[in-house]
Structure formats: C-alpha cells, structure tokens
Short mmCIF file of C-alpha atoms in Angstrom, two decimals:
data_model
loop_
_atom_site.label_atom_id
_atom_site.label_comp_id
_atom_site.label_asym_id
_atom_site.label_seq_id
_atom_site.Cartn_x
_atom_site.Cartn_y
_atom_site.Cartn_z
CA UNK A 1 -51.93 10.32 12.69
CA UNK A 2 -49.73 13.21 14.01
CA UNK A 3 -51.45 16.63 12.87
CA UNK A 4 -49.63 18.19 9.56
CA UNK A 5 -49.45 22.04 9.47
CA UNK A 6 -48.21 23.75 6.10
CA UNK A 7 -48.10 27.72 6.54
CA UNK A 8 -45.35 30.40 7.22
CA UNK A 9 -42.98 30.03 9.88
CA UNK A 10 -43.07 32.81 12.50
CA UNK A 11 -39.28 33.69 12.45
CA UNK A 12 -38.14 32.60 9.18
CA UNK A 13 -40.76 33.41 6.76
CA UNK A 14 -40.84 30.29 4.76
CA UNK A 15 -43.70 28.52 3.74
CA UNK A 16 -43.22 24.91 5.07
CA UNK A 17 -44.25 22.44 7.53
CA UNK A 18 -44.41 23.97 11.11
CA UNK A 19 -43.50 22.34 14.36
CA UNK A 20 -45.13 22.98 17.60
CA UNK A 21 -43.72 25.49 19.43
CA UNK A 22 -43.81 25.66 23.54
CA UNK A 23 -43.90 29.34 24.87
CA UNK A 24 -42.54 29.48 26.92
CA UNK A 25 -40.26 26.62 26.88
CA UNK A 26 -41.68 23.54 28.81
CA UNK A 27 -38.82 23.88 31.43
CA UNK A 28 -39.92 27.19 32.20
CA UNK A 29 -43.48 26.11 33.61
CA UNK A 30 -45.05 25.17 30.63
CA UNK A 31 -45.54 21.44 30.78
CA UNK A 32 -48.89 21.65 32.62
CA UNK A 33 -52.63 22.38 31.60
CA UNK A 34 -53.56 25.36 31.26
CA UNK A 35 -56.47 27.46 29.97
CA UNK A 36 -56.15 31.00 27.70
CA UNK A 37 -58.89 33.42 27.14
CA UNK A 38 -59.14 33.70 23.35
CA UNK A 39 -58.87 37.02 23.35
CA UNK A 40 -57.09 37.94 19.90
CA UNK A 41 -57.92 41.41 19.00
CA UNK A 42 -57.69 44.68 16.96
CA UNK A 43 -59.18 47.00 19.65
CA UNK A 44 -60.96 47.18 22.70
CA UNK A 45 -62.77 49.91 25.13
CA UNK A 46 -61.97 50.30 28.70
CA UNK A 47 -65.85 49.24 29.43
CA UNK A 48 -64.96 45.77 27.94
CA UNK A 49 -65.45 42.91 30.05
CA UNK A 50 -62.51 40.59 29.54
CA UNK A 51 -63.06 38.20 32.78
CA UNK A 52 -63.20 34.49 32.26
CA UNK A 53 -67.25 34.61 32.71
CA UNK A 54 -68.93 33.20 29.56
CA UNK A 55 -65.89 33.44 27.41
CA UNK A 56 -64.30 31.26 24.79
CA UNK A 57 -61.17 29.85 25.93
CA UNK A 58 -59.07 27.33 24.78
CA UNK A 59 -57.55 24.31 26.67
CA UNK A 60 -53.96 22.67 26.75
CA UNK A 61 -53.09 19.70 28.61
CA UNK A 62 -49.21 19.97 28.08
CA UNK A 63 -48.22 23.28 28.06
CA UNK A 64 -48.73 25.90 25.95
CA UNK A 65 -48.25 25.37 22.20
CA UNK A 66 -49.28 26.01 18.90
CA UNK A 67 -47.80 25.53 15.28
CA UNK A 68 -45.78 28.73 14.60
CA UNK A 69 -42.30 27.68 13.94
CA UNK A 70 -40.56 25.20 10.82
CA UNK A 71 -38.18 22.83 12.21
CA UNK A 72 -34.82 24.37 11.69
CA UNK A 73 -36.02 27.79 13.63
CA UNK A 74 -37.74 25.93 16.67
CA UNK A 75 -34.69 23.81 16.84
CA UNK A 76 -31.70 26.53 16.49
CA UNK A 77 -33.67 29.40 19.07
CA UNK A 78 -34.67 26.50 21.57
CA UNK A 79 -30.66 25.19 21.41
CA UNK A 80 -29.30 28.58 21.74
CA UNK A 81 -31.96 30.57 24.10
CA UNK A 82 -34.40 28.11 25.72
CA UNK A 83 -31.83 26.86 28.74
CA UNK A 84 -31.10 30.73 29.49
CA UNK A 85 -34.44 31.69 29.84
CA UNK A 86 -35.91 28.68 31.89
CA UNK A 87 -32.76 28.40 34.54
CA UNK A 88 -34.26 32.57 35.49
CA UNK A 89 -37.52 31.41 35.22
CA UNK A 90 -37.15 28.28 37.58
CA UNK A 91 -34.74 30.47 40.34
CA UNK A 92 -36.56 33.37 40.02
CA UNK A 93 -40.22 31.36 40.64
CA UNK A 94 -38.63 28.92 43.37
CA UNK A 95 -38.73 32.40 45.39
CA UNK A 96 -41.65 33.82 44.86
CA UNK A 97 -43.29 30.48 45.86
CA UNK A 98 -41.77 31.46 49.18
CA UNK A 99 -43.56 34.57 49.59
CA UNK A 100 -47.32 34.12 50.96
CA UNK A 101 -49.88 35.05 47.71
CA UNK A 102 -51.10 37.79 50.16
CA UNK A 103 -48.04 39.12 50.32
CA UNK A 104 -46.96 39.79 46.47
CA UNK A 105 -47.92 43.06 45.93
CA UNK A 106 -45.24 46.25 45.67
CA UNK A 107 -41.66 46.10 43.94
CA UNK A 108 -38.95 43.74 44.86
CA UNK A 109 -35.42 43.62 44.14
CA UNK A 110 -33.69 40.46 42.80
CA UNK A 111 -30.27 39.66 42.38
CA UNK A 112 -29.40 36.86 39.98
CA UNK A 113 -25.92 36.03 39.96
CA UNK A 114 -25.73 34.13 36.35
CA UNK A 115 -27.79 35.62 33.25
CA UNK A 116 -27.52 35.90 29.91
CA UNK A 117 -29.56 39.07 29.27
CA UNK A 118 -29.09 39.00 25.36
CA UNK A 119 -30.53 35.38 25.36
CA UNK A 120 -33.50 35.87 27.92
CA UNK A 121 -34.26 38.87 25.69
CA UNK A 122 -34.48 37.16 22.77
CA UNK A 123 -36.52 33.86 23.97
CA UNK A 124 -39.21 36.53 25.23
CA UNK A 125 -39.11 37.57 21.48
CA UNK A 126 -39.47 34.82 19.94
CA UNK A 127 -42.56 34.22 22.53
CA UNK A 128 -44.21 36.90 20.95
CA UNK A 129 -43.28 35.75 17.30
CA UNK A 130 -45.92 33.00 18.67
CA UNK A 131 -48.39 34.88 19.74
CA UNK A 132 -48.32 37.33 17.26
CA UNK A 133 -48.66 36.67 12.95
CA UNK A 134 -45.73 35.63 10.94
CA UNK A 135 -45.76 39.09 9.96
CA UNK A 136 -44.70 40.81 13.16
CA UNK A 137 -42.07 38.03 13.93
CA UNK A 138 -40.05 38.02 10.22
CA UNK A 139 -39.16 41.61 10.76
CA UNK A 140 -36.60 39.77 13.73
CA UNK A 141 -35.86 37.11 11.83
CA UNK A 142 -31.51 38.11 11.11
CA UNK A 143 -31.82 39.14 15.18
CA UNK A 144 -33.27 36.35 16.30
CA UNK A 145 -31.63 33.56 14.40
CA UNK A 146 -27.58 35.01 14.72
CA UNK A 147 -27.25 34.81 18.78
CA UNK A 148 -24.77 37.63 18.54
CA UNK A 149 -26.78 39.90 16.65
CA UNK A 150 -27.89 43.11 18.14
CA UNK A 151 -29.40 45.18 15.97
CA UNK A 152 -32.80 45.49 17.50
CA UNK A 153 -34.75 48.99 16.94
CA UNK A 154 -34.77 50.05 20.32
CA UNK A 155 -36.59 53.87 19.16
CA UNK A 156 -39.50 51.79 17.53
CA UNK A 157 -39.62 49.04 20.14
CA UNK A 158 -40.18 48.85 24.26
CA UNK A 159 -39.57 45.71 26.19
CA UNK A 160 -41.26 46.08 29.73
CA UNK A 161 -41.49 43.03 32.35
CA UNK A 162 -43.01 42.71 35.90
CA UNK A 163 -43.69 39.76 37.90
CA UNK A 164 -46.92 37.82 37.03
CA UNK A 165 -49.31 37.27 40.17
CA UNK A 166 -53.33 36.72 39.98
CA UNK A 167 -55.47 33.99 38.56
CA UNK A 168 -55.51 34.27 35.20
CA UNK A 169 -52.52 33.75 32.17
CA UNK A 170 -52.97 36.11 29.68
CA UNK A 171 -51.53 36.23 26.42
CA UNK A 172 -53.00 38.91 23.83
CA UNK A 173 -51.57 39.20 20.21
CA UNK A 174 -50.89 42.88 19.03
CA UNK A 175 -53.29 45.51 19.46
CA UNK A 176 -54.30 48.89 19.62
CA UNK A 177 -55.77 50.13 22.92
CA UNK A 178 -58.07 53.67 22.80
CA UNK A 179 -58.18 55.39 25.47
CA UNK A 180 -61.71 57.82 25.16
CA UNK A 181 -60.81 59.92 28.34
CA UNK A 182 -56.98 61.11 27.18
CA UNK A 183 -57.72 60.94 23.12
CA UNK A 184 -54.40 58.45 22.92
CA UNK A 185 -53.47 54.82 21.40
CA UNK A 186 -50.89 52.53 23.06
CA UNK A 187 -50.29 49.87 20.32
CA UNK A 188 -48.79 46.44 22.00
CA UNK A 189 -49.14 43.35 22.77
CA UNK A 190 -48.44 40.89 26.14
CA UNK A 191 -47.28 37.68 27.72
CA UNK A 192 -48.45 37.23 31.51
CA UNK A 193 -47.46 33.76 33.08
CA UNK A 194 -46.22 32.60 36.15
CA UNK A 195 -43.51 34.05 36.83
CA UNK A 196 -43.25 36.72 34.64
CA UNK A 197 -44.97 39.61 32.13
CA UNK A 198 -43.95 41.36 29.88
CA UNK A 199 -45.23 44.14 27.25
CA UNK A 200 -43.91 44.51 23.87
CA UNK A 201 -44.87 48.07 22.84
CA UNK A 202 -44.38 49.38 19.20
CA UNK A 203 -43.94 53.21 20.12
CA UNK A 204 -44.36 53.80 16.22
CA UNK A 205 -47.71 53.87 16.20
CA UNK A 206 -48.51 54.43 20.20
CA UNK A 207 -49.45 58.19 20.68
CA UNK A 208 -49.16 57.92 24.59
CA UNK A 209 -48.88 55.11 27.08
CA UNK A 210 -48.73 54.57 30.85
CA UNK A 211 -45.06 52.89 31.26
CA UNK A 212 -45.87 49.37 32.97
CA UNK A 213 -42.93 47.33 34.62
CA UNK A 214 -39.51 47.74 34.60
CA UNK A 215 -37.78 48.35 31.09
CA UNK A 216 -35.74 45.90 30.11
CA UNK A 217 -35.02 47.24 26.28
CA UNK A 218 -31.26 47.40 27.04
CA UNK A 219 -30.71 43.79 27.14
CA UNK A 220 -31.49 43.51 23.58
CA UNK A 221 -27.85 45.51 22.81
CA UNK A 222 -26.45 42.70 25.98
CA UNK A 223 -23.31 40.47 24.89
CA UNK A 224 -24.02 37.12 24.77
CA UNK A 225 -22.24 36.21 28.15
CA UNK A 226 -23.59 35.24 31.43
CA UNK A 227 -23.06 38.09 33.94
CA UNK A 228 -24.48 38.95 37.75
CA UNK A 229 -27.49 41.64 37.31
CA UNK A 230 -29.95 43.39 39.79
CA UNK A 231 -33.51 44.70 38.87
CA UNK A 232 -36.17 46.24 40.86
CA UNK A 233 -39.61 44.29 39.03
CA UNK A 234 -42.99 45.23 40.57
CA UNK A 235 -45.78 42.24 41.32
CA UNK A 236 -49.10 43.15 38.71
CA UNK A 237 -52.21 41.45 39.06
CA UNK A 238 -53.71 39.30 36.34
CA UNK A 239 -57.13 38.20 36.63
CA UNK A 240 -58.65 39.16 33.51
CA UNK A 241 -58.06 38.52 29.41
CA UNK A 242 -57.83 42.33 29.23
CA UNK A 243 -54.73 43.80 27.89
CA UNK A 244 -52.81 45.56 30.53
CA UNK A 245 -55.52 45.10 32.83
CA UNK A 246 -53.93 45.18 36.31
CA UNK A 247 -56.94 46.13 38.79
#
C-alpha cells in the first residue's frame, strides 16, 4: 500500500494530501541513491563536528524526496520550472565531469547560451520550500506559483550559488549560525549537490555574514525568456554536514 501523507503543502499552504517531491528534479541528477546527514538544526558552534563519522543519516535509493508538496503545486512548478533548471544542470555538469577532481578548485567562467534565469531561480526556491517548513515556503507561494511574477524581496533575501565539489551532499534547513570570535549571526539555510550550491540567506535577521558564491539575487526580477548569460561561479568543497563549511 502506497504511503498516505496528510499535512500542509510547502508552497500552497493547504492542508491536504502531499505528493513526493524530487529536489532537485530527477533529471537534474537526482534519480540515484544517495545518503544526507540529518543535520536539521536551530544553531550550531564552529567546534561542532558535522563529518559523516557516527552520524545519523538517512538513505534514498531513487533520488532525493520527501512529502512536501499537494498535487496541484508539485505538478504546476515541475511543468513550468523543472525542464529549465535540469537542461543547466545536465550542460553545466557534462563539463565539469571533464575537468580532473584535482583540478576543481578556483573560479571559472561559464557561458550558457540558452537560460531562463527567472525559472532556474525559482526551481532553486521551491528546493528550499522542501527543505525548509511549510512556513518558510508559503511566504512565496503568489511568486512561485504565477511564472511571471516577480515580486521577490530582494532587501530581506540573498540568493548565492557556487559549484558543488567534495564528498559529501549537504542539505541543511534554516538556521542561525553564531559566530563567538566576531559577536555576529548569519541566519540561512543551503542546498549543496552535484553540480551546484547555493545559500539562501534571510539578511533580516543576519547581523553579519561572509558573502559565499556568486550572487545570483537578480534573476529573481529576470523575464521569463530564455537568453545567453555569463557568470564567474567559484568550486567550494563539501565534505561535511556543516553549514557553510567549506575547509
């Protein structure tokens, strides 16, 4: 018997029966096992060890997926964002396969000659309505759910992404990182998987932060056409559950 999940929807806010949700989509990577550090919290020191080593972590044997989404909002966001986001994903990760694993490290530029910025954008969004409560994604619902919609917050909110390389996916729901040494809180949350990361950072309640990656806010005000675009991304190291936790 196929499991039955009754509890809010992530984007919409209703209370019905969800659907499982692939983040990222499965064309974008996400049709094979992998594992996830469970690693869902409110705070953390910088002494914290976050490595795989005797930690809980939780296996999935067809991509990564959970019940977050009713039927209608999986349905109308995967139909009008998925394709977008896995065609960069898949042309983007077809060449970094060509570079040598020893070789990722510094910044490198890439061209891609057809994107639609305002629908990559929002598929990383609704990513993070997944990984986050129903609470942080129903704020986005009118943005998310009208593809020409672009009234995103972009003083409260920071989009930052950087190429994913290391051992370890990492996905950690929102948080608020103390930092003893400087006296400051970043407050965000992050999405690290082949070939891509990216931070979501609520600068509302962040009192200083290190910027990580390239910016990539300015999409979110993008038309919803495909256009050439350049970007300069840097390669980060993963190899830990730790939030932002590049060493």
């Amino acid at each position: 018997m196929k499991k039955e999940v009754i509890d809010k929807c992530h984007i919409c806010g209703e209370i019905t029966k969800l659907t499982k949700e692939h983040f990222p989509p499965k064309a974008a990577y996400n049709n094979i096992p992998r594992k996830l550090v469970n690693s869902n919290i409110l705070s953390m020191s910088v002494e914290d060890d976050w490595s795989m080593k005797n930690k809980r972590y939780k296996s999935y044997q067809q991509g990564i997926s959970e019940f977050t989404l009713c039927e209608r909002c999986n349905n109308l966001t995967g139909a009008m964002y998925g394709d977008a986001y896995s065609k960069v994903v898949k042309g983007v990760g077809y060449h970094i396969m060509q570079i040598p694993k020893d070789e990722r490290a510094g910044w490198v530029h890439i061209a891609i000659q057809q994107m639609n910025c305002l629908a990559f954008f929002k598929q990383v969004l609704i990513m993070f309505c997944s990984v986050n409560s129903a609470e942080f994604g129903v704020k986005f619902k009118d943005y998310l759910l009208d593809k020409s919609n672009k009234n995103f917050d972009t003083q409260r909110y920071k989009l930052n992404m950087y190429l994913h390389h290391g051992n370890m996916d990492r996905m950690v729901s929102m948080c608020q990182i103390l930092n003893p040494q400087t006296h400051t809180i970043t407050r965000c949350t992050e999405i690290s998987l082949f070939p891509f990361g990216f931070i979501f950072y609520d600068l509302d309640h962040t009192t200083g932060h290190t910027i990580i990656g390239t910016d990539i806010t300015s999409w979110s005000q993008s038309d919803f056409i495909e256009k050439e675009i350049e970007i300069e991304l840097p390669f980060l190291s993963c190899n830990t559950g730790r939030i932002l936790d590049f060493e």
